[in-house]
């Protein structure tokens, strides 16, 4: 047992423990199961499946399960990096804090920005999916096509999205207790409905002789059978997006029991559950619907952004089909709530270490949550979604593709940071060499390669939804534009907080915060 560092009084901004700042969060609020549930909930498996099954099939056809496995590999390697870094430095700033200590303030600031903006993008998409399924569910329950069609009314859709964002912000504002309280049931509901969907899809595919159904083949697991490298990288980018969010387990490390070890274990548990769910659902959906471009085929561009809406009744029947709508709504709503955790805590850490204005480091006196950072994240999400919705009719698909770029950006930097941070320890043992060096470095290289290839491909307007800005693909404009915005903000903060950017606040030698383990 190590003595717990003294926490600041409720309402205090920061307290110094050595050179590292205690942030005033509620310690020992989450256990192993709760941390794993947060990781799964943040990923939102049912939401990810309904929004990416179609686009992935459109890129790689029946090789979708192979691409899901390929996307899992670099994520697993990066998860090892997160686990090792968290053992050494259990700080809620995660990627930001670790990268600053490894590579310095500028690279660290941009890594933190990559995490923040990726989270803002996915929060906006989660709100959009929640809104769509909210009206689809109301239409199913009331039997009214008019109610279901309200989702197509742009002002109504955006206003409803903003309402969902406001509710999720309010719940997250109330701290870990309120957040954790609703997640067990929502994650359990998602996994249970997926199990029913997979079972019934497999049974019907094998017994009903459906016109679009196809037999399972082990070649579906062969990534080398994808028709082109460009198609493979596009599918891989989507696959990586589907696993993104497990690191939420790490961003609540200062609030987790055994903060040095439990978050890393929870992340690995989350990823095993996710890859199993994705593979089973992908195989079952392909066997039932096939990969055709018409009807319920997974390659139908008219249903690509919402596959489960097309498959709910055919697979589950009218009576049970509504469960799939409820599961997607629950998935999006649950993830919308938990996804505020990493962005708020990253902003909290950046503010604590003077990389952002100090007001974002304020902890709510009652809820012990980063209230100011949470509200700021909610406002940014609402503004981003409203603006993008009116600029592009295909904002959901394009931002998902841009999100893959952001994920590869900050995950790869974090993986490289692990290998560099522990470079003097790699010769101590074979385990240290593999888990602190080889695996993180390999994961970083793979994600950096996907980043570079995706950046090249997305210049083409045909990438993503096919929309463009002045002849340049809109996905490129969104992705690169947001990264450049981060550079501009960093330069502004350098003038406001010169001490941080001179490397005087957070360095490689800054001692770890003393925590109970």
Coordinates of C-alpha atoms in Angstrom, one line a residue:
X1 CA 0.0 0.0 0.0
X2 CA 1.4 3.4 -1.0
X3 CA 0.2 6.4 0.8
X4 CA -2.4 8.3 -1.3
X5 CA -1.4 11.8 -2.2
X6 CA -3.4 14.5 -0.5
X7 CA -6.3 15.8 -2.6
X8 CA -7.3 19.4 -2.9
X9 CA -10.3 20.8 -1.2
X10 CA -13.5 20.7 -3.3
X11 CA -13.5 23.7 -5.6
X12 CA -9.7 24.2 -5.6
X13 CA -8.1 24.4 -9.0
X14 CA -4.9 22.3 -8.5
X15 CA -2.7 21.1 -5.7
X16 CA 1.0 20.4 -6.3
X17 CA 2.3 16.9 -5.3
X18 CA 6.0 17.1 -6.0
X19 CA 6.0 18.6 -9.5
X20 CA 2.9 16.8 -10.7
X21 CA -0.5 18.4 -10.1
X22 CA -3.3 16.6 -8.2
X23 CA -6.5 17.6 -9.9
X24 CA -9.2 17.1 -7.3
X25 CA -11.1 14.3 -9.1
X26 CA -13.0 11.8 -7.1
X27 CA -10.6 8.9 -6.4
X28 CA -11.5 5.2 -6.2
X29 CA -14.9 5.8 -7.9
X30 CA -14.5 3.0 -10.5
X31 CA -13.5 -0.6 -10.4
X32 CA -12.3 -3.0 -13.1
X33 CA -15.7 -3.9 -14.4
X34 CA -16.9 -0.3 -14.3
X35 CA -13.8 0.8 -16.2
X36 CA -14.2 -1.9 -18.8
X37 CA -17.9 -0.9 -19.2
X38 CA -16.9 2.7 -19.8
X39 CA -14.4 1.6 -22.5
X40 CA -17.1 -0.5 -24.3
X41 CA -19.7 2.2 -23.9
X42 CA -17.5 4.9 -25.3
X43 CA -16.8 2.8 -28.4
X44 CA -20.5 2.3 -28.8
X45 CA -20.4 -1.1 -30.7
X46 CA -24.0 -1.1 -32.0
X47 CA -23.6 2.5 -33.3
X48 CA -20.3 1.7 -34.9
X49 CA -21.7 -1.4 -36.6
X50 CA -24.8 0.3 -38.1
X51 CA -22.8 3.3 -39.4
X52 CA -19.7 1.4 -40.8
X53 CA -20.8 -2.0 -41.9
X54 CA -22.1 -0.5 -45.2
X55 CA -19.1 1.8 -46.0
X56 CA -16.7 -1.0 -45.1
X57 CA -18.4 -3.5 -47.4
X58 CA -18.4 -0.8 -50.1
X59 CA -14.6 -0.7 -49.9
X60 CA -13.6 -4.3 -49.3
X61 CA -16.6 -6.5 -50.1
X62 CA -16.7 -9.9 -48.3
X63 CA -13.3 -9.2 -46.8
X64 CA -14.9 -7.1 -44.1
X65 CA -14.2 -9.5 -41.3
X66 CA -10.5 -9.6 -42.3
X67 CA -10.3 -5.8 -42.3
X68 CA -11.9 -5.8 -38.8
X69 CA -9.1 -8.1 -37.6
X70 CA -6.5 -6.0 -39.3
X71 CA -7.8 -2.9 -37.6
X72 CA -7.8 -4.7 -34.2
X73 CA -4.0 -5.6 -34.5
X74 CA -2.6 -2.0 -34.3
X75 CA -5.1 -1.1 -31.7
X76 CA -4.0 -4.0 -29.5
X77 CA -0.4 -3.0 -29.9
X78 CA -1.2 0.6 -29.0
X79 CA -3.2 -0.7 -26.0
X80 CA 0.0 -2.3 -24.7
X81 CA 1.7 1.1 -24.9
X82 CA -1.1 2.8 -23.0
X83 CA -1.0 0.1 -20.3
X84 CA 2.8 0.5 -19.8
X85 CA 2.7 4.3 -19.8
X86 CA -0.3 4.3 -17.3
X87 CA 1.7 2.1 -14.9
X88 CA 4.5 4.6 -14.9
X89 CA 2.4 7.8 -15.0
X90 CA -1.3 7.3 -14.1
X91 CA -2.4 10.8 -15.2
X92 CA -5.8 11.6 -16.6
X93 CA -4.0 13.6 -19.4
X94 CA -2.9 10.3 -20.9
X95 CA -1.7 10.9 -24.5
X96 CA -1.1 14.6 -23.8
X97 CA 0.9 14.1 -20.6
X98 CA 2.9 11.1 -21.8
X99 CA 3.8 12.7 -25.1
X100 CA 4.9 15.9 -23.5
X101 CA 7.2 14.0 -21.2
X102 CA 8.6 11.9 -24.1
X103 CA 8.9 14.5 -26.9
X104 CA 8.3 17.9 -25.4
X105 CA 5.5 20.4 -25.2
X106 CA 4.8 21.1 -28.8
X107 CA 4.3 17.5 -30.0
X108 CA 2.5 16.8 -26.8
X109 CA 0.2 19.7 -27.2
X110 CA -0.7 18.6 -30.8
X111 CA -1.2 15.0 -29.6
X112 CA -3.6 16.3 -26.9
X113 CA -5.4 18.4 -29.6
X114 CA -5.8 15.3 -31.8
X115 CA -7.5 13.5 -29.0
X116 CA -9.8 16.5 -28.2
X117 CA -10.8 17.2 -31.7
X118 CA -11.4 13.5 -32.5
X119 CA -13.7 13.3 -29.5
X120 CA -15.6 16.4 -30.6
X121 CA -16.1 14.8 -34.0
X122 CA -17.3 11.5 -32.7
X123 CA -19.6 13.3 -30.1
X124 CA -21.3 15.2 -33.0
X125 CA -21.8 11.9 -34.9
X126 CA -23.1 10.2 -31.9
X127 CA -25.7 12.9 -31.4
X128 CA -26.6 12.6 -35.1
X129 CA -27.2 8.9 -34.9
X130 CA -29.1 9.2 -31.6
X131 CA -31.4 11.7 -33.3
X132 CA -31.9 9.6 -36.4
X133 CA -32.8 6.5 -34.4
X134 CA -34.9 8.5 -32.0
X135 CA -37.3 9.6 -34.8
X136 CA -37.1 6.2 -36.5
X137 CA -38.1 4.6 -33.2
X138 CA -40.9 7.0 -32.7
X139 CA -42.1 6.3 -36.2
X140 CA -42.0 2.5 -35.5
X141 CA -43.9 2.8 -32.2
X142 CA -46.5 5.2 -33.5
X143 CA -46.7 3.7 -37.0
X144 CA -46.4 7.2 -38.4
X145 CA -44.2 7.8 -41.4
X146 CA -44.6 11.6 -40.8
X147 CA -42.9 11.3 -37.4
X148 CA -40.1 9.2 -38.8
X149 CA -39.6 11.7 -41.6
X150 CA -38.9 14.5 -39.1
X151 CA -35.3 13.3 -39.1
X152 CA -35.0 14.5 -42.6
X153 CA -36.1 18.0 -41.6
X154 CA -32.7 19.7 -41.1
X155 CA -33.7 22.4 -38.5
X156 CA -35.6 19.8 -36.5
X157 CA -32.7 17.3 -36.7
X158 CA -30.1 19.8 -35.6
X159 CA -32.2 21.1 -32.7
X160 CA -32.9 17.6 -31.5
X161 CA -29.1 16.9 -31.7
X162 CA -28.4 19.9 -29.6
X163 CA -30.9 18.7 -27.0
X164 CA -29.2 15.3 -26.8
X165 CA -25.8 17.0 -26.4
X166 CA -27.2 19.2 -23.7
X167 CA -28.6 16.3 -21.7
X168 CA -25.3 14.2 -22.1
X169 CA -23.3 17.3 -21.0
X170 CA -25.5 17.7 -17.9
X171 CA -25.1 14.0 -16.9
X172 CA -21.3 14.1 -17.4
X173 CA -21.2 17.3 -15.5
X174 CA -22.5 15.5 -12.4
X175 CA -19.4 13.3 -12.2
X176 CA -18.5 9.7 -12.3
X177 CA -21.3 8.5 -10.1
X178 CA -24.0 9.7 -12.4
X179 CA -22.1 8.5 -15.5
X180 CA -21.4 5.0 -14.1
X181 CA -24.9 4.5 -12.8
X182 CA -26.6 4.2 -16.2
X183 CA -23.8 2.4 -18.2
X184 CA -24.2 -1.1 -16.9
X185 CA -27.7 -1.5 -18.2
X186 CA -27.1 0.3 -21.5
X187 CA -24.0 -1.8 -22.4
X188 CA -25.7 -5.0 -21.3
X189 CA -28.7 -4.1 -23.6
X190 CA -26.4 -3.5 -26.5
X191 CA -24.6 -6.8 -26.2
X192 CA -27.8 -8.7 -25.6
X193 CA -29.5 -7.3 -28.7
X194 CA -26.4 -8.0 -30.8
X195 CA -26.4 -11.6 -29.6
X196 CA -30.1 -12.0 -30.6
X197 CA -29.4 -10.4 -34.0
X198 CA -26.4 -12.6 -34.7
X199 CA -28.2 -15.8 -33.7
X200 CA -31.4 -15.0 -35.8
X201 CA -29.3 -13.8 -38.8
X202 CA -27.3 -17.0 -38.8
X203 CA -30.3 -19.2 -38.4
X204 CA -32.3 -17.5 -41.2
X205 CA -29.3 -17.4 -43.5
X206 CA -28.8 -21.2 -43.2
X207 CA -32.5 -22.2 -43.3
X208 CA -34.6 -19.7 -45.2
X209 CA -32.8 -19.7 -48.6
X210 CA -32.9 -15.9 -48.8
X211 CA -32.1 -14.5 -52.3
X212 CA -29.2 -12.3 -51.1
X213 CA -27.7 -14.7 -48.5
X214 CA -24.3 -16.2 -49.0
X215 CA -22.4 -19.1 -47.4
X216 CA -19.6 -18.5 -45.0
X217 CA -16.1 -18.8 -46.3
X218 CA -12.8 -18.8 -44.5
X219 CA -11.4 -16.6 -47.3
X220 CA -13.4 -13.7 -45.7
X221 CA -10.6 -13.6 -43.1
X222 CA -7.9 -13.1 -45.7
X223 CA -6.9 -9.4 -45.9
X224 CA -4.7 -10.1 -49.0
X225 CA -7.9 -10.9 -51.0
X226 CA -8.9 -7.2 -51.0
X227 CA -9.0 -5.9 -54.6
X228 CA -6.6 -3.0 -54.0
X229 CA -4.3 -1.4 -51.4
X230 CA -6.3 1.8 -51.6
X231 CA -9.5 -0.1 -50.8
X232 CA -7.8 -1.9 -48.0
X233 CA -6.5 1.3 -46.3
X234 CA -9.9 2.9 -46.7
X235 CA -11.6 -0.1 -45.0
X236 CA -8.8 -0.2 -42.4
X237 CA -9.4 3.5 -41.5
X238 CA -13.1 2.6 -40.9
X239 CA -12.1 -0.4 -38.9
X240 CA -9.7 1.6 -36.7
X241 CA -12.6 4.1 -36.1
X242 CA -14.7 1.2 -34.9
X243 CA -12.3 0.3 -32.1
X244 CA -11.6 3.9 -31.1
X245 CA -12.7 4.9 -27.5
X246 CA -11.3 2.1 -25.4
X247 CA -8.7 4.5 -24.1
X248 CA -11.5 6.2 -22.1
X249 CA -10.6 3.6 -19.5
X250 CA -7.3 5.3 -19.1
X251 CA -8.5 8.9 -18.9
X252 CA -10.5 8.0 -15.7
X253 CA -7.3 6.5 -14.2
X254 CA -7.2 9.1 -11.3
X255 CA -10.7 8.1 -10.4
X256 CA -10.1 4.3 -10.7
X257 CA -9.3 1.8 -7.9
X258 CA -5.7 0.7 -8.5
X259 CA -5.1 3.5 -11.0
X260 CA -1.7 2.2 -12.1
X261 CA -2.9 -1.3 -13.2
X262 CA -6.7 -1.5 -13.4
X263 CA -7.3 0.9 -16.4
X264 CA -4.8 -1.0 -18.6
X265 CA -6.5 -4.3 -17.8
X266 CA -9.9 -2.8 -18.4
X267 CA -8.8 -1.6 -21.8
X268 CA -7.7 -5.0 -22.9
X269 CA -10.9 -6.6 -21.7
X270 CA -12.9 -4.0 -23.7
X271 CA -11.0 -4.7 -26.8
X272 CA -11.5 -8.5 -26.6
X273 CA -15.3 -8.0 -26.1
X274 CA -15.4 -5.6 -29.1
X275 CA -13.4 -7.7 -31.6
X276 CA -15.6 -10.7 -30.7
X277 CA -18.8 -8.7 -31.2
X278 CA -17.6 -7.2 -34.5
X279 CA -16.5 -10.4 -36.1
X280 CA -19.7 -12.3 -35.1
X281 CA -21.9 -9.5 -36.3
X282 CA -20.0 -9.0 -39.6
X283 CA -20.1 -12.7 -40.5
X284 CA -23.8 -13.0 -39.6
X285 CA -24.8 -9.9 -41.5
X286 CA -22.9 -10.9 -44.6
X287 CA -24.4 -14.4 -44.5
X288 CA -27.9 -13.0 -44.2
X289 CA -27.8 -10.0 -46.5
X290 CA -24.9 -10.5 -48.7
X291 CA -22.8 -7.7 -50.1
X292 CA -25.0 -6.7 -53.0
X293 CA -25.8 -3.1 -53.9
X294 CA -29.6 -3.5 -53.9
X295 CA -32.3 -4.2 -51.3
X296 CA -30.9 -5.3 -47.9
X297 CA -27.5 -6.0 -49.4
X298 CA -24.7 -4.5 -47.2
X299 CA -23.3 -2.8 -50.3
X300 CA -26.4 -0.8 -51.0
X301 CA -25.4 2.9 -50.9
X302 CA -28.9 4.0 -49.9
X303 CA -28.6 2.2 -46.5
X304 CA -24.8 2.4 -46.0
X305 CA -25.0 4.9 -43.2
X306 CA -27.6 3.0 -41.2
X307 CA -27.5 -0.7 -42.0
X308 CA -29.5 -1.9 -39.0
X309 CA -32.5 0.2 -40.0
X310 CA -32.7 -1.9 -43.1
X311 CA -32.0 -5.2 -41.4
X312 CA -34.1 -4.8 -38.3
X313 CA -37.4 -6.2 -39.5
X314 CA -36.0 -8.8 -42.0
X315 CA -33.8 -10.3 -39.4
X316 CA -35.7 -9.9 -36.1
X317 CA -39.3 -9.5 -37.4
X318 CA -41.6 -6.6 -36.9
X319 CA -42.2 -7.4 -33.2
X320 CA -38.5 -7.7 -32.2
X321 CA -37.1 -5.3 -34.9
X322 CA -37.8 -2.4 -32.6
X323 CA -35.2 -3.8 -30.2
X324 CA -32.5 -3.1 -32.7
X325 CA -33.7 0.5 -33.0
X326 CA -33.7 0.8 -29.2
X327 CA -30.2 -0.8 -29.0
X328 CA -28.7 1.7 -31.5
X329 CA -30.4 4.6 -29.7
X330 CA -29.1 3.3 -26.4
X331 CA -25.6 2.8 -27.8
X332 CA -25.4 6.3 -29.2
X333 CA -26.8 7.9 -26.1
X334 CA -24.6 5.9 -23.7
X335 CA -21.5 6.7 -25.7
X336 CA -22.5 10.3 -26.1
X337 CA -22.4 10.5 -22.3
X338 CA -19.2 8.6 -21.6
X339 CA -17.3 10.2 -24.5
X340 CA -17.3 13.4 -22.6
X341 CA -15.0 11.8 -20.1
X342 CA -11.8 11.7 -22.1
X343 CA -12.2 15.1 -23.7
X344 CA -13.0 16.8 -20.4
X345 CA -10.2 15.1 -18.5
X346 CA -7.7 15.8 -21.3
X347 CA -8.6 19.5 -21.3
X348 CA -8.4 19.4 -17.5
X349 CA -4.9 18.1 -17.6
X350 CA -3.8 20.5 -20.3
X351 CA -5.2 23.3 -18.2
X352 CA -3.6 22.0 -15.1
X353 CA -0.2 22.0 -16.7
X354 CA -0.7 25.5 -18.2
X355 CA -1.2 24.3 -21.8
X356 CA -4.7 25.8 -21.8
X357 CA -6.3 28.6 -19.9
X358 CA -6.5 27.9 -16.1
X359 CA -10.3 28.2 -15.9
X360 CA -10.6 24.7 -17.5
X361 CA -8.9 23.2 -14.5
X362 CA -11.7 24.1 -12.1
X363 CA -13.3 21.1 -10.3
X364 CA -17.0 21.2 -9.3
X365 CA -17.1 21.4 -5.5
X366 CA -19.9 18.9 -5.2
X367 CA -19.6 16.5 -8.1
X368 CA -15.7 16.6 -8.3
X369 CA -15.9 16.7 -12.0
X370 CA -14.1 19.0 -14.5
X371 CA -17.3 21.1 -14.9
X372 CA -15.9 24.0 -17.0
X373 CA -14.1 21.6 -19.4
X374 CA -17.2 19.4 -19.7
X375 CA -19.5 22.4 -20.6
X376 CA -16.9 23.7 -23.1
X377 CA -16.8 20.3 -24.8
X378 CA -20.6 20.3 -25.0
X379 CA -20.7 23.7 -26.6
X380 CA -17.9 22.9 -29.0
X381 CA -19.7 19.7 -30.1
X382 CA -23.0 21.5 -30.6
X383 CA -21.4 24.2 -32.7
X384 CA -19.3 21.8 -34.8
X385 CA -22.3 19.6 -35.6
X386 CA -24.6 22.5 -36.4
X387 CA -22.1 24.2 -38.7
X388 CA -21.1 20.9 -40.5
X389 CA -24.7 19.9 -40.9
X390 CA -25.5 23.0 -42.9
X391 CA -22.2 22.9 -44.9
X392 CA -22.4 19.3 -46.0
X393 CA -25.3 16.9 -46.5
X394 CA -22.9 14.0 -46.1
X395 CA -21.3 15.3 -42.9
X396 CA -21.8 12.0 -41.0
X397 CA -19.9 9.9 -43.5
X398 CA -17.2 12.5 -44.2
X399 CA -16.5 13.2 -40.5
X400 CA -16.2 9.5 -39.8
X401 CA -13.5 9.2 -42.4
X402 CA -11.8 12.4 -41.0
X403 CA -12.1 10.9 -37.6
X404 CA -10.0 7.9 -38.7
X405 CA -7.2 10.3 -39.6
X406 CA -7.3 12.0 -36.1
X407 CA -7.3 8.6 -34.4
X408 CA -4.2 7.4 -36.3
X409 CA -2.6 10.8 -35.6
X410 CA -2.7 10.8 -31.8
X411 CA -2.6 7.0 -31.2
X412 CA 0.6 6.7 -33.3
X413 CA 2.3 9.6 -31.5
X414 CA 1.4 8.0 -28.1
X415 CA 2.8 4.6 -29.2
X416 CA 6.0 6.2 -30.3
X417 CA 6.1 8.1 -27.0
X418 CA 6.0 4.8 -25.1
X419 CA 9.0 3.4 -26.9
X420 CA 11.0 6.6 -26.4
X421 CA 9.9 7.1 -22.8
X422 CA 11.1 3.6 -21.8
X423 CA 14.1 3.5 -24.2
X424 CA 16.6 3.0 -21.3
X425 CA 14.6 0.1 -19.8
X426 CA 14.2 -2.0 -23.0
X427 CA 17.3 -4.2 -22.2
X428 CA 16.2 -5.1 -18.7
X429 CA 14.1 -8.1 -19.8
X430 CA 12.4 -9.7 -22.8
X431 CA 9.0 -8.5 -21.5
X432 CA 10.2 -4.9 -21.3
X433 CA 11.6 -5.1 -24.8
X434 CA 8.4 -6.4 -26.2
X435 CA 5.7 -4.5 -24.3
X436 CA 7.5 -1.2 -23.9
X437 CA 9.4 -1.1 -27.2
X438 CA 8.6 -3.6 -30.0
X439 CA 4.9 -3.8 -29.7
X440 CA 4.2 0.0 -29.3
X441 CA 6.7 0.8 -32.0
X442 CA 5.1 -1.6 -34.4
X443 CA 1.6 -0.3 -33.6
X444 CA 2.8 3.3 -34.1
X445 CA 4.4 2.5 -37.5
X446 CA 1.2 0.7 -38.7
X447 CA -1.1 3.6 -37.7
X448 CA 1.4 6.2 -39.1
X449 CA 1.3 4.3 -42.4
X450 CA -2.5 4.3 -42.4
X451 CA -2.4 8.0 -41.6
X452 CA -0.1 8.8 -44.5
X453 CA -1.9 6.7 -47.0
X454 CA -5.3 8.0 -45.9
X455 CA -4.1 11.6 -46.1
X456 CA -3.0 10.9 -49.7
X457 CA -6.2 9.2 -50.7
X458 CA -8.6 11.7 -49.2
X459 CA -7.4 14.5 -51.4
X460 CA -9.5 12.9 -54.1
X461 CA -13.1 14.1 -53.9
X462 CA -14.3 10.5 -54.5
X463 CA -13.0 9.6 -51.1
X464 CA -15.8 9.4 -48.5
X465 CA -19.2 10.8 -49.6
X466 CA -17.8 12.2 -52.9
X467 CA -18.3 15.9 -51.9
X468 CA -15.6 18.5 -52.4
X469 CA -14.5 22.0 -51.6
X470 CA -12.9 23.8 -54.5
X471 CA -12.0 20.5 -56.1
X472 CA -10.5 19.1 -53.0
X473 CA -12.1 16.2 -51.1
X474 CA -14.2 17.4 -48.2
X475 CA -12.8 14.7 -46.0
X476 CA -9.3 16.1 -46.6
X477 CA -10.5 19.7 -45.9
X478 CA -12.2 18.5 -42.6
X479 CA -9.2 16.5 -41.4
X480 CA -6.3 18.7 -42.3
X481 CA -8.2 21.9 -41.5
X482 CA -8.8 20.7 -38.0
X483 CA -5.2 19.8 -37.5
X484 CA -4.1 23.2 -38.8
X485 CA -6.6 24.8 -36.4
X486 CA -4.8 23.0 -33.6
X487 CA -1.4 24.5 -34.8
X488 CA -3.0 28.0 -34.7
X489 CA -4.4 27.5 -31.2
X490 CA -1.0 26.2 -30.0
X491 CA 0.8 29.3 -31.3
X492 CA -1.7 31.5 -29.4
X493 CA -1.3 29.5 -26.2
X494 CA 2.5 29.7 -26.5
X495 CA 2.2 33.5 -26.2
X496 CA -0.1 33.1 -23.2
X497 CA 1.7 30.3 -21.4
X498 CA 5.4 30.5 -22.3
X499 CA 6.5 28.5 -19.3
X500 CA 4.8 25.3 -20.5
X501 CA 6.2 25.7 -24.0
X502 CA 9.7 26.3 -22.6
X503 CA 9.4 22.9 -20.9
X504 CA 9.4 24.3 -17.4
X505 CA 6.1 22.8 -16.2
X506 CA 6.0 19.2 -17.3
X507 CA 9.2 17.3 -18.2
X508 CA 10.5 13.7 -18.5
X509 CA 11.8 14.0 -14.9
X510 CA 8.5 15.1 -13.4
X511 CA 7.7 12.5 -10.8
X512 CA 4.5 10.5 -11.0
X513 CA 1.6 11.5 -8.8
X514 CA 1.6 9.2 -5.7
X515 CA -1.5 7.1 -5.9
X516 CA -3.0 4.2 -4.0
X517 CA -2.4 0.8 -5.7

